Short mmCIF file of C-alpha atoms in Angstrom, two decimals:
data_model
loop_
_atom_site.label_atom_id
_atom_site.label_comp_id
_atom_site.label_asym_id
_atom_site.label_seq_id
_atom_site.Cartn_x
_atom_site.Cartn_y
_atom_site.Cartn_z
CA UNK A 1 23.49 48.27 25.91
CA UNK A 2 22.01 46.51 22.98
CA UNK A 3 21.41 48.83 19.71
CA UNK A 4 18.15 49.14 18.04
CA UNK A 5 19.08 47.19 15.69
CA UNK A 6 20.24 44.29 18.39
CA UNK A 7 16.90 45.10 20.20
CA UNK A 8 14.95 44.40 17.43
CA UNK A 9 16.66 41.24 16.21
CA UNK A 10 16.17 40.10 20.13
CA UNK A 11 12.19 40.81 20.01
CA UNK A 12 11.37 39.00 16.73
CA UNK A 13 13.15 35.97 18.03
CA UNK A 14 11.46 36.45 20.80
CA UNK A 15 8.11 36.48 19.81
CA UNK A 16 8.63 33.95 16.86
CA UNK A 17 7.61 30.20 17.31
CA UNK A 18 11.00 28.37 17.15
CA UNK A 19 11.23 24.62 17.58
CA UNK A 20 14.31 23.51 20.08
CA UNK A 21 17.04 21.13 19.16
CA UNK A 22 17.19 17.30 20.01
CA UNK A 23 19.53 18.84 22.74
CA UNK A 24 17.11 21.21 23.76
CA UNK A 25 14.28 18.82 23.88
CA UNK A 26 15.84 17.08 26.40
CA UNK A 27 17.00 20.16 29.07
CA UNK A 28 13.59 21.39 29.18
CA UNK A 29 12.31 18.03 30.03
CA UNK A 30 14.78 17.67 32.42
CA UNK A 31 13.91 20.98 33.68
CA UNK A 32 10.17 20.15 33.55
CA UNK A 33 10.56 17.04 35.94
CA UNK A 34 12.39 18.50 38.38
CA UNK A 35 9.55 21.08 38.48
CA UNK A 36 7.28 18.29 38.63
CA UNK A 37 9.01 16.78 41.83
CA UNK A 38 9.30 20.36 43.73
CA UNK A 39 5.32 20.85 42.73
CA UNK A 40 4.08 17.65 44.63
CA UNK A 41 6.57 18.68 47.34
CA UNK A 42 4.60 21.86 47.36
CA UNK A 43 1.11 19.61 47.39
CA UNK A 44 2.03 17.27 49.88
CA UNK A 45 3.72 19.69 52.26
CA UNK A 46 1.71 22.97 52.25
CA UNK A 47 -1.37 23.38 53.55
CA UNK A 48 -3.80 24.76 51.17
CA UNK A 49 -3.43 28.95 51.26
CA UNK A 50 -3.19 31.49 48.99
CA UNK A 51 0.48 30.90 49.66
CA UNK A 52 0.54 27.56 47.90
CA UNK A 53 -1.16 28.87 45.19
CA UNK A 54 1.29 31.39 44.70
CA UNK A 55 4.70 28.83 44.85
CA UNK A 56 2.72 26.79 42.50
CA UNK A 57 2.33 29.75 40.16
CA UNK A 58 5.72 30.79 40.62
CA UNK A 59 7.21 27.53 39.86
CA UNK A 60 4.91 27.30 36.25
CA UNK A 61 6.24 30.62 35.79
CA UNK A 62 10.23 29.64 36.47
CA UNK A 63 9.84 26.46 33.97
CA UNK A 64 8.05 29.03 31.45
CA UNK A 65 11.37 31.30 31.93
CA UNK A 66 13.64 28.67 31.91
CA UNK A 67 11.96 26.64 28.95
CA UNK A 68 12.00 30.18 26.63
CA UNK A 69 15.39 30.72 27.74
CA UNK A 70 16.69 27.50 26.67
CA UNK A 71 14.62 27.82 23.13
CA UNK A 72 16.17 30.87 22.64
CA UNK A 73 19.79 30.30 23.15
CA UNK A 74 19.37 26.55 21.65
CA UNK A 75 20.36 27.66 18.32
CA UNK A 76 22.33 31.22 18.87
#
């Protein structure tokens, strides 16, 4: 378990804008176009439903995750 100390270092990184490396850059972009493919996957094989809304969501959601956690671990 992290101390407070450790806890608070964590949130201010966090919730502090922090540009990636070159490196980075090109992981989430990577990331993001895989996304891309799965999300017209999504489009072009489910039928319109809450359901589809919902993996589409998701999916923006798992880049969002993925994106912050590269950001924040880019330069640790």
């Amino acid at each position: 378990m992290r101390t407070p100390e450790e806890q608070k270092a964590a949130i201010e990184r966090s919730l502090t804008n922090i540009r990636p490396s070159d490196e980075g850059i090109t992981r989430i972009e990577e990331v993001r176009a895989i996304a891309k493919q799965f999300a017209h996957v999504i489009v072009d094989k489910c039928p319109d439903s809450r359901g589809k809304s919902l993996a589409l969501t998701k999916l923006e959601e798992a880049v969002m995750w993925a994106t912050k956690s590269i950001v924040l671990e880019d330069q640790v």
